[in-house]
Each structure stands twice: as C-alpha cells, then as structure tokens.
Amino acid sequence: MSAMTLTLRAAPAGRIDMSGVLPETLGGRTAGDIAAQTVRLDGNPVALGDLFAVTPGEAGAALLIRAGSGRLDCLGKGMTAGTLRVEGPAGHYAGQGLRGGELLIEGDAGDCAANGMQGGLLRIAGNAGDWLGAALIGDRAGMGGGVVAVAGDAGDRLGDRMRRGLILVRGKAGAACGARLLAGTLVVAGGCAGAPGPGLRRGSLILGRAPATMPATYNDAGVADLSWLGLLRRHAEAILPGVVPDSPRARRHMGDLACGGKGEILVPA
Amino acid sequence: MLRLKGGRLYDPEHGVDGLVRDLYVEDGRIVAAPGPEARIDSEIDLSGRVVMAGAIDLHTHIGGGKMNIARALLPEDHRADPVPAAGGMHAGCGHAAPSTWTTGYRYAEMGYTACFEPAMLPTNARHAHLEMGDIPMVDKGAYAMLGSDDFFLRLLASGSDQRLINDYVGWTLDASQAMAIKVVNPGGISAFKFNARNLDLDEAHPHYGVTPRQVIRALARAVHELGVAHPLHVHASNLGIPGNADTTLATMAAAEGLPIHLTHIQFHSYGTEGERGFSSEAERIADAINRMRNVSADVGQILFGQTVTASGDNMSQHRNRRHASPDKWVVMDIECDAGCGVVPFKYKDRNFVNALQWAIGLELFLRVSDPWRIFLTTDHPNGAPFTSYPHLIRLLMDRGFRNAKLDEINAEAAAHSQLRSLEREYSLYEIAVMTRAAPARSLGLSDRGHLGAGAAADIVVYRDDADREAMFEKPEYVFKDGQLVVRDGRVVKAVNGALHAVKPEYDKGIEKPLKDYFDRYMTVKMEHIRVSDDEICACGASKLIPHACKGRAA
C-alpha cells in the first residue's frame, strides 16, 4: 500500500494550522483534491497544495509529512484512525484530542501535545514541550486515554490534570510534573526538575530518579514491593523500553495531602 | 445623495404597509424626496425588495460581566464554533456566548442595528461599557439594575420620601450611562443572600422587611416621574416555577397603572395543571396584556438546542443548577450590588417541559393582539442564541411550518398546548412593528425604527422569499447610518455603533448620603462608579447619544 505524502515546499512563513489534514480525511482522494484542501497560515486560508507537494495514496494508507517543521501546529488533531508520520519536528498542539490511530513524530514536539487526548498512540522521538497530556484550554480534565511515549525530555507541567491513560518519558521532565493529576499513570525515567505533583489528587507518578526534595505535602509511606509495577513494565517495554524501573521495589510518597492525598509518587528505593 | 429606488416599504411608525416608494439618504440620514435638480450620486434598484428600518433588540445579554463568566465556563462553546478573521473583521468564536466582535457581526448580518443589554449592574458599568464598546456594527444601550441593592432597600425600608428614591434612580442612570432601569426578581437577589430561596410578590424580605411589590411600585414611579421613556423593565419574581402566572398577573397590577415592561414573560406564564403539574397559562397572561394598556412585554422564546442561561436572578439560577447541561454552573454575588447566575442549558424538543415552554412562548406571541406591546426576543442567550430570530420569525409567519414543528415535539406537550388551534400568522407589517417601530418607541428613540425623513439611515433590504427564515437570515443590504455595511448577509464594512443613554434631571444632593454609604460599606468609592461621557468613546463606542428626559410631576 503506497503512503500519501505531503512534502513541505519551503520553510513556512508563519504558523500553519494543520487541522483536518488526517489520513482518514485525505486517504483515497486525488492529488488535486487534497491540494485544494484549506489550511490556515497565520489564521488566513491557504490551499494545502501551496505549502506542500502532494503525492496521493490509497485509502487506509499512512500519511507521511516530510521534513516537518516546528511551525506545523495541530498535527493529528482529532484523529480517530490510521497512521500519521511526521519526518521531523512538529509545532504546538500535536495530537490534540487524539482519539485513535498512531501519530509518530520523528523530531521534537512543541507545547500542548496530546492535550485532551482520548485514545490512540502518540510517539515523540525527540523532546516534548510544556503541558504534554494536559487539558484543553478551559477544560477541567486533561488527557483521558491512550498512550504517549516520549524518547527525549518533556517540558513543564507534564500531565497537568491528566485523568486516564499512560505517559512514558525516557528523559527528564520540567517543573510541576504531574500537577493536578486526577488519575492515570505518568512515568518519567530521568526524574523531574523542582517539586513534583502539586495538587495531585489520585494516580501514580513514577520517577526513575528521586527529586532533590519532596514537597512538604507528601508523606513518606516507606518502601513497598508493588507487583503491579512488574505488570506495567511488561506493558510499557513493548512501547518504549527501559522507562519503567525493572524492580518492583519503590519508595512511596503519598499525596498531595493538600488535595486528599490519594495519589502517590514512586521513586527508586 | 443615495436613492434606494422602488422598494416595498414597511414603516409602521408612519402606517406604511408595503407601499412602493423611493428612499433618499444623505449624510447618514433619510431625507425627504428632493426636487428634480438634486444630484443623485448613486442609486440602487430595489424593485421587488422588502425594505424596513434596522431592527432593534431591546433585551439581549451581550455585555456586563455575566457573558464573560459564561465564556469562561464554556470553552467547548468556543471550540465548536470558531469564526476565522476575514476582510477587516476580527476572528471570533462561540455559539451561545459568542465573542464581542462575532456578536456584532452576526447581529448586523441579520439586519439588526441596535441592541440593548438589559442587566448592567451599576458597580459593573465600566466593564459593561467596555464590553459593549467592543461590539461592532450596532448601536448599544444598557439598563441599570436596581431593586436588590442595599442602598435602595435601606431607602425603602426606612420609608424614605419618593423624591429621594427618584434622585437615587436618576443618579444611577446618569452615573452608569444607562438607558432604562431594570429590576430583577425584586428584592429577591438580596433575599437570597439572607438565605431565602424564594420570595413571593407580597412576602417580606427577611432582613429589610420590604416586599417585591413595594420595590416595583417605588421604581416604576421613579422611572415615570424622572421621565425616562422606557418603562420599568421587570424580570418578575418566581421565574420558571409552575404556577407563577399568578405572580406575573399580580406584578402587572403592582405597577398601579404606571407603565411597566415585563421581560421574558414566557418564563413567567406557567400553571400547575395536568398530571405533571406544569401547564400553559399563556391565555390568561395574554388576555391581561391585551386588557392593560400600561403593560408591554417581550417573550423570551425558547428554541431547542444548546445554550447558556445568564441572569442576575441568583435565586432562580441556584434553583435551576440541577438542570445544568453540561453539568457546571456559577452563582455569585457581585460587589453586594446584586448577583449573577450562569447555568448552561440544553432545551430538548422531546422533553415535556421544554416542549411546553416552546409552545407557551409561541402562544403568547399569537395571543397578544397588539404587536406594539409584545417584542420579539429569546432573552439571548437564555431561551436561545439571537441567531435563531429568523427561525422564530418563520414560526410566527408560517402556520404550516409551525404545525409541522409542533408534530416533532414531545407529543404530550403538543397535546396539552392550544398552539395548533391558533390560526394567526404574523404579517410583514406586524414583524416590522415588533422588531423595529415598537422597540424604538418604547425606548424613546425618535430617529430610529422608522423610515421617515430625519431618521437615521439604518435601513435593511430583504429579498421577498416565501421561506421567511431564509429571508430574514440574509438581508440583501444593510445600511448603518447611511453606510452599506452588509451585502447578501455578509459584513462588507466594519463600523462602530453609538451608545444611547438617558440624561434625567435629579437633585445632586443624593451624592452626600451615597458617598457616606460607599465610604462605609463598599469596596470602591462612589466617584469610581461614575462613568463619564468621555469614557464612553474611550470604551469603543463611536459616540454617546444622550436622551433628555422630561420629568413628570409627582
């Protein structure tokens, strides 16, 4: 099956909103048809064909965006099925409201990736910006399902208000990692900057490296053998190997006690 | 000079019902037919077209704080309805609570040229004027909300002289740059803060001891004696409660013959009959309006779909919170001046209560015989967003369409309603009355709402289409103060509207007790409340149009 390919003609002159450019909407359409699709450049309507050279592909095939750019926003926004591969970096809001399918970014992603994501897989080979897996602006709950796998680092407020799903980060996370987390599982192999988990209500934040200090609103609940860590590891190895620690033994900090304290931060014992 | 040639005019202020006439426009005004020597710079042939003055919405929540709360509460409303920037127009968003720019464009695109915000808290006046100044295309004005503020309730409770109350009302109109006075759930907003969850017309306020009837009487008299054109604008007690029709009728009587305007009367025309204890009292209410010449009303029609209700009536909104859809709501106090409640709402045609509400609103429209005293509103956004007006006009003008819709709603509600038996269909002339001439007259806008010489050239041209919804949705031309601003239902020129405000005479001596009151109890000084004339333009309005008031002897 031949992939549809969009090849960026030149470095974008402004920010391009790629909403609607999805394998499910473009698959099986002719090159002319795809080229006529409207996207927005700095808010103004532009034909997709003016910005990208289009090679059509079969329905159901992957969509390839060649030589991505940090100025391509909303890649894979609202995607429900199929594969969208970006051969390079992505801009902001990548995988916003993703519901299914696979979004593969082979470079860095900007801010607010996977905001309001409900399902599917988002893979970022480089670093992710701030607010990864957080809520859509104004919403009370963030990511509600699916898996995000980041091979590099993540920025500040990783998983803010996240409610369900799994985020795996092989590198480090920025400040306020797991802030206001409602539920779900957040794994950061490289540890995080500053105090983790402010306002965390439930859910698990697993850090591969303990922070310099734990926030005062977390209670050290001692070292425990958590058999579910083994299950998680087995599940996560298939997605992003070496992120979940290989020992089920972890030091458990319960919190955030300022918000009910039903959540936990796990650090190596 | 511009000649609009051969259009069919509907100008009820001058009794013109579908006469073919030319209109002449010069310097933003409609002028009398000039002699043959006059130079006509441009001419538009309007043969076969329907021509009316610009429409006026006298009750639409477009500014003043609560819409911002609604916007903040409903990010999904914005996400689902983005409007990109185009041709000099700003980008915007929102269906039930649109952004300011989008509000102005959409109103103009339907042929509206003036909108009045009915619930401006005096302490919030500066914000309201900033927000309204931001709304392009249309002229604006606002009604200052009184009746649950402590200063007024203290005056009333201490048995103050009516003249002192008049001065306070006059000061409030002047300081807040308002066009009229509105009272919302008279005294009830204050009573809610004293833990009352209900306040009937003759029930004493738990702290001040005064009744809503006294509040209405004092304010109606003040408005009348100050000579404000628009009568006291009353959002009556017991909104939405089955059986509230009795309260509504008693509220009409409470004005004791003085002019009174009852707003969103659909929400106040409910009975308690039937198995579900919810029935239509539209007939009784409409009969009373037909009988009492001092009463006018706007309907507050509901139409099915997602919207958000925003009201100063914190008591009712607190009661309605359990119906919030999506499930989130805000009820708050604002500077001890009044309150505010925002509850998102989805009206469903299969729901018995919602379907009956829909029928009650239409019944009221059809049963009130005098279109000069009943106005077309949905209480935007409480009954439906204002963009549904064309649909509503079709429901009123087209019985077949109305009955077809009646077949789609909850069957039990349809069976309970007498709507099907009502044969009346509004004429274009009557629509022109209720959306143009009557609101202009009610508000005292002598140069708006009509097409006579000297009127502001706010002119709307429609293609005559048997589908009235399509016709009123997309006017062919809209002129605002003589400028072509909309062509084929799309804004072609963005302009700023003016602000209308009344300037009543009152004794400035009221500022002494008021200043003491603000110094002692309030978070800001009295001087900070006052919005000066200069500020109105700084807020974004093109100009301030003052309306002098001729005081009437007590």
mmCIF file of C-alpha atoms in Angstrom, chain A residues 40 43-45 96 136-140, chain B residues 72-73 75-76 79 84-85 326-328:
data_model
loop_
_atom_site.group_PDB
_atom_site.id
_atom_site.type_symbol
_atom_site.label_atom_id
_atom_site.label_comp_id
_atom_site.label_asym_id
_atom_site.label_seq_id
_atom_site.Cartn_x
_atom_site.Cartn_y
_atom_site.Cartn_z
ATOM 1 C CA ARG A 40 -4.655 28.265 7.742
ATOM 2 C CA GLY A 43 -5.084 32.428 10.521
ATOM 3 C CA ASN A 44 -5.578 33.078 6.807
ATOM 4 C CA PRO A 45 -6.909 30.370 4.497
ATOM 5 C CA GLN A 96 -4.770 17.454 20.370
ATOM 6 C CA LEU A 136 -7.643 21.649 26.515
ATOM 7 C CA ILE A 137 -7.815 25.306 27.428
ATOM 8 C CA GLY A 138 -10.633 25.816 29.910
ATOM 9 C CA ASP A 139 -11.315 22.118 30.453
ATOM 10 C CA ARG A 140 -11.291 20.559 33.888
ATOM 11 C CA ALA B 72 -15.064 31.258 30.788
ATOM 12 C CA LEU B 73 -17.428 28.486 31.848
ATOM 13 C CA PRO B 75 -14.690 26.607 26.450
ATOM 14 C CA GLU B 76 -16.473 23.902 24.432
ATOM 15 C CA ARG B 79 -14.002 25.396 20.355
ATOM 16 C CA PRO B 84 -11.879 32.993 11.256
ATOM 17 C CA ALA B 85 -10.916 36.570 10.536
ATOM 18 C CA PRO B 326 -23.129 20.335 30.718
ATOM 19 C CA ASP B 327 -23.038 19.895 34.468
ATOM 20 C CA LYS B 328 -21.337 23.045 35.722
#
